[in-house]
Short mmCIF file of C-alpha atoms in Angstrom, two decimals:
data_model
loop_
_atom_site.label_atom_id
_atom_site.label_comp_id
_atom_site.label_asym_id
_atom_site.label_seq_id
_atom_site.Cartn_x
_atom_site.Cartn_y
_atom_site.Cartn_z
CA MET A 1 119.97 117.59 48.31
CA SER A 2 122.44 117.15 45.60
CA LYS A 3 124.35 114.20 43.69
CA SER A 4 127.05 114.17 46.50
CA PRO A 5 126.07 111.60 49.03
CA ILE A 6 128.54 113.45 51.40
CA GLN A 7 126.64 116.43 51.40
CA ASN A 8 123.23 114.44 51.47
CA GLY A 9 124.71 112.62 54.34
CA LEU A 10 125.32 115.92 56.12
CA ILE A 11 121.86 117.07 55.58
CA LEU A 12 120.43 113.64 57.10
CA PHE A 13 122.63 114.24 60.07
CA ALA A 14 121.30 117.76 60.48
CA THR A 15 117.67 116.81 60.46
CA THR A 16 118.53 113.81 62.71
CA MET A 17 120.03 116.14 65.05
CA PHE A 18 117.11 118.65 64.76
CA LEU A 19 114.78 115.99 65.81
CA PHE A 20 116.77 115.00 68.71
CA PHE A 21 116.87 118.27 70.08
CA VAL A 22 113.02 118.54 69.61
CA VAL A 23 112.41 115.77 71.49
CA TYR A 24 115.08 116.88 73.90
CA TYR A 25 113.56 120.33 74.38
CA PHE A 26 109.82 119.36 74.66
CA PHE A 27 109.81 116.00 75.80
CA ALA A 28 112.60 115.52 78.59
CA ASN A 29 110.01 114.61 81.14
CA ALA A 30 108.64 111.73 82.86
CA ASN A 31 107.99 110.24 79.43
CA TYR A 32 111.43 111.32 77.86
CA TRP A 33 112.47 107.33 77.25
CA GLU A 34 109.18 106.64 75.95
CA PHE A 35 109.11 109.69 73.33
CA THR A 36 112.61 108.57 72.40
CA MET A 37 111.89 105.21 71.35
CA LYS A 38 108.87 106.07 69.85
CA ALA A 39 110.91 108.70 67.44
CA ASN A 40 113.64 105.81 66.95
CA ALA A 41 110.83 103.13 65.82
CA PHE A 42 108.65 105.66 63.70
CA VAL A 43 110.24 108.64 62.62
CA MET A 44 113.82 108.00 62.02
CA PRO A 45 113.23 104.83 59.92
CA PHE A 46 110.90 107.25 57.59
CA VAL A 47 113.38 109.94 57.60
CA TYR A 48 116.42 107.78 56.55
CA THR A 49 114.29 106.11 54.04
CA ILE A 50 113.33 109.18 52.40
CA GLY A 51 116.87 110.31 52.38
CA GLY A 52 118.45 107.42 50.90
CA PHE A 53 115.54 107.41 48.31
CA THR A 54 116.14 111.09 47.46
CA SER A 55 119.78 110.92 47.24
CA VAL A 56 119.69 108.27 44.74
CA TYR A 57 116.88 109.50 42.72
CA ILE A 58 118.59 112.88 42.31
CA LEU A 59 122.02 111.26 41.18
CA ARG A 60 119.96 109.03 38.77
CA GLY A 61 118.02 112.35 37.33
CA LYS A 62 117.28 111.50 33.63
CA ASP A 63 120.27 109.32 33.14
CA PHE A 64 121.01 105.73 33.74
CA ILE A 65 122.57 104.05 36.96
CA THR A 66 123.53 100.45 37.52
CA PHE A 67 122.69 98.72 41.05
CA THR A 68 126.25 99.21 42.42
CA GLN A 69 126.37 103.11 41.91
CA ALA A 70 122.69 103.12 43.59
CA PHE A 71 123.68 101.31 46.22
CA LYS A 72 126.93 103.06 46.91
CA GLN A 73 124.89 106.32 46.79
CA ALA A 74 122.36 105.28 49.29
CA PHE A 75 124.35 103.59 51.74
CA THR A 76 126.97 106.27 51.77
CA THR A 77 124.49 108.95 52.51
CA LEU A 78 122.93 106.91 55.31
CA PHE A 79 126.06 105.71 56.96
CA ILE A 80 127.61 109.63 56.99
CA GLY A 81 124.29 110.86 58.43
CA GLY A 82 124.01 107.93 60.90
CA PHE A 83 127.52 107.83 62.02
CA LEU A 84 127.99 111.39 62.70
CA SER A 85 124.40 111.49 64.69
CA ILE A 86 125.30 108.50 66.92
CA LEU A 87 128.71 110.40 67.51
CA SER A 88 127.05 113.60 68.41
CA MET A 89 124.51 112.35 70.67
CA PHE A 90 127.25 110.14 72.42
CA LEU A 91 129.32 113.40 72.98
CA PHE A 92 125.92 115.52 73.90
CA LEU A 93 124.86 112.63 76.39
CA ASN A 94 128.31 112.06 77.99
CA TYR A 95 129.80 115.38 78.23
CA GLY A 96 126.93 117.96 77.64
CA ASP A 97 123.84 117.17 79.55
CA THR A 98 124.80 114.06 81.60
CA ASP A 99 121.16 114.96 83.66
CA ALA A 100 119.61 114.06 80.26
CA ARG A 101 121.59 110.77 80.09
CA ASP A 102 120.91 109.82 83.61
CA LEU A 103 117.34 110.41 83.19
CA LEU A 104 117.16 108.09 80.12
CA ASN A 105 119.19 105.38 81.69
CA HIS A 106 116.59 105.37 84.96
CA GLN A 107 113.70 105.29 82.73
CA TYR A 108 115.08 103.13 80.40
CA ILE A 109 115.71 100.24 83.23
CA SER A 110 112.37 101.27 85.09
CA THR A 111 110.50 100.40 81.65
CA GLU A 112 112.44 97.27 81.85
CA ILE A 113 111.43 96.33 85.32
CA LYS A 114 107.74 97.54 84.49
CA ASN A 115 107.73 94.96 81.43
CA LEU A 116 109.06 92.33 83.37
CA ASP A 117 106.50 92.45 86.12
CA THR A 118 103.77 92.43 83.42
CA ALA A 119 105.02 89.47 81.55
CA TYR A 120 105.57 87.62 85.15
CA GLN A 121 101.96 88.43 86.08
CA GLN A 122 100.68 87.32 82.70
CA GLN A 123 102.59 84.15 82.76
CA LYS A 124 101.13 83.54 86.33
CA LYS A 125 97.82 83.74 85.37
CA ASP A 126 98.68 81.21 82.27
CA LEU A 127 100.27 78.77 85.04
CA ALA A 128 96.95 78.95 87.00
CA ALA A 129 94.92 77.63 83.72
CA ILE A 130 97.10 74.50 83.87
CA LYS A 131 95.36 71.53 85.19
CA ASN A 132 98.31 69.30 85.89
CA LYS A 133 99.25 70.67 89.17
CA ASP A 134 102.66 68.90 89.31
CA GLN A 135 103.43 70.45 85.61
CA ALA A 136 102.08 73.78 87.00
CA ALA A 137 104.21 73.54 90.21
CA GLU A 138 107.25 72.64 88.24
CA LYS A 139 106.80 75.58 85.87
CA SER A 140 105.76 77.79 88.80
CA LYS A 141 109.15 77.34 90.49
CA GLU A 142 111.03 77.71 87.28
CA LEU A 143 109.01 81.15 86.51
CA GLU A 144 110.15 82.25 89.99
CA LYS A 145 113.58 81.63 89.64
CA ASN A 146 113.76 83.26 86.20
CA TYR A 147 111.75 86.32 87.60
CA SER A 148 113.65 86.77 90.72
CA ASP A 149 117.17 86.44 88.59
CA ALA A 150 115.96 89.09 86.01
CA LYS A 151 114.73 91.38 88.58
CA LYS A 152 117.79 91.29 90.60
CA GLY A 153 119.94 92.38 87.49
CA ARG A 154 117.64 95.27 86.55
CA GLU A 155 117.61 96.62 90.07
CA ALA A 156 121.53 96.34 90.00
CA ALA A 157 121.85 98.42 87.15
CA LEU A 158 119.31 100.87 88.62
CA GLN A 159 121.53 101.09 91.83
CA GLU A 160 124.66 101.26 89.74
CA ASN A 161 123.68 103.91 87.43
CA ARG A 162 124.57 101.86 84.45
CA ASN A 163 125.22 103.91 81.41
CA TYR A 164 123.61 102.65 78.45
CA PHE A 165 124.75 105.66 76.34
CA SER A 166 128.67 104.70 76.55
CA PHE A 167 130.63 104.33 73.66
CA SER A 168 130.86 100.56 73.74
CA PHE A 169 127.14 100.22 73.72
CA LEU A 170 126.23 102.80 71.16
CA SER A 171 128.82 101.12 69.04
CA ALA A 172 126.98 98.03 69.26
CA VAL A 173 123.80 99.70 68.55
CA PHE A 174 125.30 101.38 65.65
CA GLY A 175 126.44 97.90 64.41
CA GLY A 176 122.59 96.96 64.19
CA ILE A 177 121.65 100.31 62.62
CA ILE A 178 124.40 99.44 59.54
CA LEU A 179 122.55 96.25 58.93
CA PHE A 180 119.34 98.43 58.66
CA TYR A 181 121.40 100.73 56.45
CA LEU A 182 122.49 97.77 54.05
CA LEU A 183 119.09 96.26 53.73
CA LEU A 184 117.69 99.61 53.01
CA SER A 185 120.23 100.78 50.46
CA ILE A 186 119.47 97.18 48.63
CA VAL A 187 115.77 97.89 48.37
CA ILE A 188 116.56 101.46 47.21
CA ALA A 189 119.04 100.35 44.80
CA ALA A 190 116.82 97.53 43.18
CA PHE A 191 114.07 100.01 43.03
CA LEU A 192 116.14 102.84 41.25
CA LYS A 193 118.57 101.08 39.18
CA ASN A 194 117.58 101.32 35.54
CA LYS A 195 120.86 99.90 33.67
CA LYS A 196 122.58 96.62 33.80
CA ARG A 197 126.15 96.64 35.10
CA TYR A 198 127.65 95.65 31.92
CA GLU A 199 125.51 97.69 29.13
#
């Protein structure tokens, strides 16, 4: 990495896509969605934390940097790496291997249905422990309605082959990721700044 946040962002982008294709090549099977989520939840935050930290650390070197300089360096690095990665994944899944996209969509909805069924069964057990029969009956009726509505919605998504990797969906996801970049950049900048702004 270098003092250039653009170059560092490109390195972060290359690293992200390498990991994306590792998961794609080795785990595009019955557990593709599960491995993808584990990578996003545990591996990618670590990679981006290291990337942002290293970018600011190299910029600082033996010199002095303010919070603003550190924040700008970290956020630019993270944003470039993340934006290019999301864009590349969108293009690959929607115009490259659409079978991989359909597999992920199917497994995502199937996982949602499975989680819904598990939660439903647990809530039924909890209702059985309620001693007040009228209260239990009322809550049971509400549970059945909520479960039925949620199940129908997910089954409809499954039948429609709804695309959860569309441009609009991934744009919304990236909006949430930007918040993570902002928070991470604030933490990194606060940790690595060694000069007051007006010194």
